[in-house]
């Protein structure tokens, strides 16, 4: 078994491409220009770069949520670049995504209970609603979410609670890989720390692989083992967080680092906010 869970090479994505004559792609807006990235089992990888650099597109390409116009994506040893949706379906549970705005991914008309129970039944991770609720109760305790939240609708929760529900929903499905796209961007700093610590704990306990997309270098440094720095649809630098943050080789990485107040990008930042 390879230590790589996810490997992508030469990834290109073009939005709005039409199939021209003879099946050749025509027009469109190319946003990824041959990206290579790999994620090992149990590892948390950061993807950082300014807005519009292609982070979300790359994340969505890894999960096969947007089509790639070139390159290969392998998940757990299997080439998934071109497999049809039906073949992808069994892998969907194993690859979960947590979004910046959980409101957009949680059905506003459903109670939290229904939002969490249904996927467990669908993926047969619980035999019946009672079994599903037992699992949910356990994760609620761990996430310090009050049981009363179960009977509420998403908009009745605080931002931090909603984000924890979004993470709980992903975690309940026992994925191998989680893509977290700007998951703490809308939260205040102490709520950010709570959510980040929860995710660190989860990835450790479940042996999860994670890709952590953020425009915020402090967040990346606090949770990631390795980091990829993106600019204009390419990776300009990658390496261990320790190395990239202390000895960046690329001028753009250095500029990103210089733009952030020093105390925030120290490795102990998260622990300090969490304690405060
Ligand atoms: N659905 C889409 N259709 C067309 N262009 C898009 C779409 N999504 C993103 N883009 C464009 O692709 C580029 C990269 O966007 P994105 O991947 O969202 O970057 P990031 O997440 O780093 O901010 C941007 O120029 C953006 O305008
Ligand atoms: Mg984005």
Coordinates of C-alpha atoms and ligand atoms in Angstrom, one line a residue:
X1 CA 0.0 0.0 0.0
X2 CA 1.4 3.3 -1.1
X3 CA 1.8 6.0 1.6
X4 CA 0.1 8.4 -0.9
X5 CA -3.6 8.6 -0.6
X6 CA -4.2 11.2 -3.2
X7 CA -1.9 12.1 -6.1
X8 CA -2.6 14.6 -8.8
X9 CA -0.2 15.4 -11.6
X10 CA -0.3 17.9 -14.4
X11 CA -3.7 19.2 -13.5
X12 CA -5.2 21.7 -15.8
X13 CA -8.7 23.2 -15.5
X14 CA -10.5 25.4 -18.0
X15 CA -13.8 26.9 -17.2
X16 CA -16.4 27.3 -19.9
X17 CA -14.5 25.3 -22.5
X18 CA -16.7 24.0 -25.3
X19 CA -16.0 21.0 -27.4
X20 CA -15.0 22.4 -30.7
X21 CA -14.5 20.6 -34.0
X22 CA -13.1 17.1 -33.8
X23 CA -13.5 17.1 -30.0
X24 CA -10.7 19.6 -29.6
X25 CA -11.4 22.0 -26.7
X26 CA -12.2 25.5 -27.7
X27 CA -12.1 28.8 -25.8
X28 CA -12.8 29.0 -22.1
X29 CA -10.9 30.4 -19.2
X30 CA -7.9 28.4 -18.1
X31 CA -7.2 28.7 -14.4
X32 CA -4.9 25.8 -13.5
X33 CA -1.7 25.3 -15.5
X34 CA -0.3 21.8 -14.7
X35 CA -0.5 21.4 -10.9
X36 CA 1.2 18.5 -9.1
X37 CA 0.2 17.7 -5.6
X38 CA 0.2 14.7 -3.4
X39 CA -1.3 13.9 0.0
X40 CA 0.0 11.1 2.2
X41 CA -2.1 9.0 4.5
X42 CA -2.8 10.8 7.8
X43 CA -1.2 14.0 6.6
X44 CA -2.6 17.5 6.6
X45 CA -1.5 19.6 3.6
X46 CA -2.1 23.3 3.2
X47 CA -2.9 25.1 0.0
X48 CA -2.3 28.8 0.3
X49 CA -2.3 31.7 -2.1
X50 CA -4.1 35.0 -2.8
X51 CA -7.8 35.1 -3.9
X52 CA -8.2 33.9 -7.4
X53 CA -5.0 31.8 -7.5
X54 CA -7.0 28.6 -8.1
X55 CA -7.1 27.0 -4.6
X56 CA -10.8 26.2 -4.7
X57 CA -10.6 25.0 -8.3
X58 CA -7.7 22.7 -7.4
X59 CA -9.6 21.3 -4.3
X60 CA -12.7 20.7 -6.4
X61 CA -10.6 19.0 -9.1
X62 CA -9.1 16.6 -6.6
X63 CA -12.6 15.6 -5.5
X64 CA -13.7 15.3 -9.2
X65 CA -16.2 18.1 -8.6
X66 CA -14.9 20.0 -11.7
X67 CA -13.5 18.3 -14.8
X68 CA -9.9 18.5 -15.6
X69 CA -8.7 19.2 -19.1
X70 CA -5.4 17.6 -18.6
X71 CA -3.6 15.6 -15.9
X72 CA -4.2 12.6 -13.7
X73 CA -5.8 12.1 -10.3
X74 CA -5.3 8.9 -8.3
X75 CA -7.2 8.2 -5.1
X76 CA -6.0 5.2 -3.0
X77 CA -4.1 3.8 -5.9
X78 CA -7.1 4.1 -8.4
X79 CA -7.1 6.4 -11.4
X80 CA -10.3 8.5 -10.9
X81 CA -9.6 11.1 -13.6
X82 CA -12.1 9.9 -16.0
X83 CA -14.2 7.4 -14.2
X84 CA -18.0 7.9 -14.6
X85 CA -20.2 9.2 -11.8
X86 CA -21.6 5.8 -11.0
X87 CA -18.1 4.5 -10.4
X88 CA -17.3 7.5 -8.3
X89 CA -20.3 7.2 -6.1
X90 CA -18.8 4.6 -3.7
X91 CA -15.8 6.9 -3.3
X92 CA -17.9 9.9 -2.4
X93 CA -18.3 8.9 1.2
X94 CA -14.6 8.5 1.5
X95 CA -13.8 12.0 0.2
X96 CA -15.7 14.7 2.2
X97 CA -15.7 18.5 1.8
X98 CA -16.2 21.2 4.4
X99 CA -17.1 24.6 3.1
X100 CA -16.4 28.1 4.2
X101 CA -20.1 28.9 4.6
X102 CA -21.9 25.9 6.1
X103 CA -25.2 27.7 5.5
X104 CA -24.6 27.1 1.8
X105 CA -24.3 23.4 2.3
X106 CA -26.8 22.8 5.1
X107 CA -30.4 22.6 3.8
X108 CA -32.0 25.7 5.6
X109 CA -35.5 24.0 5.8
X110 CA -34.2 20.8 7.5
X111 CA -33.4 20.4 11.2
X112 CA -29.9 19.6 12.2
X113 CA -31.1 16.1 13.2
X114 CA -32.4 15.4 9.7
X115 CA -29.3 16.9 8.1
X116 CA -27.1 14.5 10.1
X117 CA -29.3 11.4 10.2
X118 CA -30.0 11.1 6.5
X119 CA -26.4 10.6 5.2
X120 CA -25.8 8.0 7.8
X121 CA -28.7 6.0 6.6
X122 CA -28.0 6.6 3.0
X123 CA -24.4 5.3 3.3
X124 CA -25.6 2.5 5.6
X125 CA -23.3 3.6 8.5
X126 CA -26.3 3.1 10.8
X127 CA -29.0 0.5 10.7
X128 CA -31.8 2.8 11.7
X129 CA -32.6 6.3 12.9
X130 CA -31.9 5.3 16.5
X131 CA -28.5 4.0 15.6
X132 CA -27.7 7.1 13.7
X133 CA -28.8 9.3 16.6
X134 CA -26.5 7.4 19.0
X135 CA -23.5 8.2 16.7
X136 CA -24.6 11.8 16.5
X137 CA -25.0 12.1 20.2
X138 CA -21.4 10.9 20.7
X139 CA -20.0 13.3 18.2
X140 CA -22.0 16.2 19.7
X141 CA -20.6 15.5 23.1
X142 CA -17.1 15.5 21.7
X143 CA -17.7 18.7 19.7
X144 CA -19.4 20.4 22.7
X145 CA -22.5 21.0 20.7
X146 CA -25.7 21.1 22.9
X147 CA -28.2 18.4 22.1
X148 CA -30.9 21.1 21.7
X149 CA -29.2 22.1 18.4
X150 CA -30.6 18.9 16.9
X151 CA -34.1 20.3 16.7
X152 CA -33.0 23.6 15.3
X153 CA -32.6 24.8 11.7
X154 CA -29.1 25.8 10.5
X155 CA -29.9 29.6 10.7
X156 CA -30.8 29.3 14.4
X157 CA -27.2 28.2 15.3
X158 CA -24.2 30.5 15.9
X159 CA -21.5 30.6 13.2
X160 CA -19.2 28.5 15.3
X161 CA -21.9 25.9 16.0
X162 CA -22.8 25.7 12.4
X163 CA -19.2 25.2 11.4
X164 CA -18.9 22.4 14.0
X165 CA -22.1 20.8 12.6
X166 CA -20.5 20.9 9.1
X167 CA -17.4 19.2 10.4
X168 CA -19.5 16.7 12.4
X169 CA -21.4 15.8 9.3
X170 CA -18.2 15.1 7.4
X171 CA -16.6 13.2 10.3
X172 CA -19.7 11.0 10.8
X173 CA -19.2 9.5 7.4
X174 CA -15.7 8.2 8.4
X175 CA -13.9 9.6 5.4
X176 CA -10.3 9.0 4.4
X177 CA -9.9 12.4 3.0
X178 CA -11.4 15.8 3.9
X179 CA -11.0 18.9 1.9
X180 CA -11.5 22.0 4.1
X181 CA -11.9 25.2 2.1
X182 CA -11.5 28.4 4.0
X183 CA -13.4 26.8 6.9
X184 CA -12.5 29.4 9.5
X185 CA -12.4 32.5 7.4
X186 CA -15.7 34.0 8.6
X187 CA -15.1 33.3 12.3
X188 CA -13.6 35.5 15.0
X189 CA -10.2 34.5 16.2
X190 CA -11.1 32.5 19.3
X191 CA -13.8 30.6 17.4
X192 CA -11.2 29.9 14.7
X193 CA -9.0 28.4 17.3
X194 CA -11.7 26.1 18.6
X195 CA -12.6 24.9 15.2
X196 CA -9.0 24.4 14.1
X197 CA -8.2 22.4 17.3
X198 CA -11.2 20.2 16.7
X199 CA -10.0 19.5 13.2
X200 CA -6.5 18.7 14.3
X201 CA -7.8 16.3 16.9
X202 CA -10.1 14.7 14.4
X203 CA -7.4 14.1 11.8
X204 CA -5.2 12.6 14.5
X205 CA -7.8 10.3 16.0
X206 CA -9.3 9.2 12.6
X207 CA -6.0 9.1 10.8
X208 CA -7.5 11.4 8.2
X209 CA -5.7 13.0 5.3
X210 CA -6.7 16.6 4.9
X211 CA -6.2 19.4 2.4
X212 CA -6.6 22.7 4.1
X213 CA -7.2 25.6 1.8
X214 CA -6.7 29.1 3.3
X215 CA -5.5 32.5 2.3
X216 CA -4.3 32.9 5.9
X217 CA -0.7 31.7 6.5
X218 CA -1.2 31.6 10.3
X219 CA -4.0 29.1 9.9
X220 CA -1.9 26.9 7.6
X221 CA 1.1 27.0 9.9
X222 CA -1.0 26.1 12.9
X223 CA -2.5 22.9 11.4
X224 CA -0.5 21.7 8.4
X225 CA 2.4 19.4 8.0
X226 CA 3.2 20.5 4.5
X227 CA 2.2 23.5 2.4
X228 CA 1.7 24.3 -1.3
X229 CA 1.9 27.9 -2.3
X230 CA -0.2 28.8 -5.4
X231 CA -0.1 31.8 -7.6
X232 CA -1.9 32.4 -10.9
X233 CA -2.9 28.7 -11.3
X234 CA 0.5 27.2 -10.6
X235 CA 2.3 25.9 -7.5
X236 CA 5.3 28.2 -7.0
X237 CA 6.7 26.4 -3.9
X238 CA 5.9 23.5 -1.7
X239 CA 7.6 21.8 1.3
X240 CA 7.3 21.2 5.0
X241 CA 5.7 24.0 6.9
X242 CA 8.8 24.4 9.0
X243 CA 11.0 24.9 6.0
X244 CA 8.6 27.1 3.9
X245 CA 7.9 29.4 6.8
X246 CA 11.4 29.7 8.1
X247 CA 13.3 29.6 4.8
X248 CA 11.0 30.4 1.8
X249 CA 12.7 29.9 -1.5
X250 CA 10.3 31.7 -3.7
X251 CA 9.9 35.5 -3.8
X252 CA 6.2 35.3 -3.9
X253 CA 6.1 33.1 -0.7
X254 CA 8.4 35.7 1.0
X255 CA 6.0 38.5 0.0
X256 CA 3.0 36.6 1.4
X257 CA 4.9 36.0 4.7
X258 CA 6.0 39.6 4.9
X259 CA 2.4 40.7 4.6
X260 CA 1.4 39.0 7.9
X261 CA 2.3 40.3 11.4
X262 CA 5.0 38.0 12.8
X263 CA 3.4 36.7 16.0
X264 CA 0.5 35.3 14.0
X265 CA 2.6 33.0 11.9
X266 CA 4.6 31.5 14.8
X267 CA 3.9 27.8 15.2
X268 CA 2.5 28.3 18.7
X269 CA -0.1 30.8 17.5
X270 CA -3.1 28.4 17.7
X271 CA -2.2 27.3 21.3
X272 CA -1.9 30.8 22.5
X273 CA -5.3 31.9 21.1
X274 CA -7.0 28.7 22.3
X275 CA -5.7 29.4 25.9
X276 CA -6.7 33.1 25.8
Ligands
LIG1 N1 -17.3 28.4 -11.9 C1 -16.4 29.2 -12.5 N2 -16.5 29.6 -13.8 C2 -15.6 30.4 -14.3 N3 -14.5 30.9 -13.7 C3 -14.3 30.5 -12.4 C4 -15.2 29.7 -11.7 N4 -14.8 29.5 -10.5 C5 -13.6 30.2 -10.4 N5 -13.3 30.8 -11.6 C6 -12.1 31.6 -11.8 O1 -11.0 30.8 -11.6 C7 -9.9 31.5 -11.0 C8 -9.5 30.8 -9.7 O2 -10.6 30.8 -8.8 P1 -10.6 30.0 -7.5 O3 -10.2 28.6 -7.8 O4 -11.9 30.2 -6.8 O5 -9.5 30.7 -6.7 P2 -9.2 30.8 -5.1 O6 -10.0 29.7 -4.4 O7 -7.7 30.7 -4.9 O8 -9.7 32.2 -4.7 C9 -10.5 32.9 -10.8 O9 -10.0 33.7 -11.9 C10 -12.0 32.8 -10.8 O10 -12.6 33.9 -11.3
LIG2 MG1 -11.4 29.8 -2.9

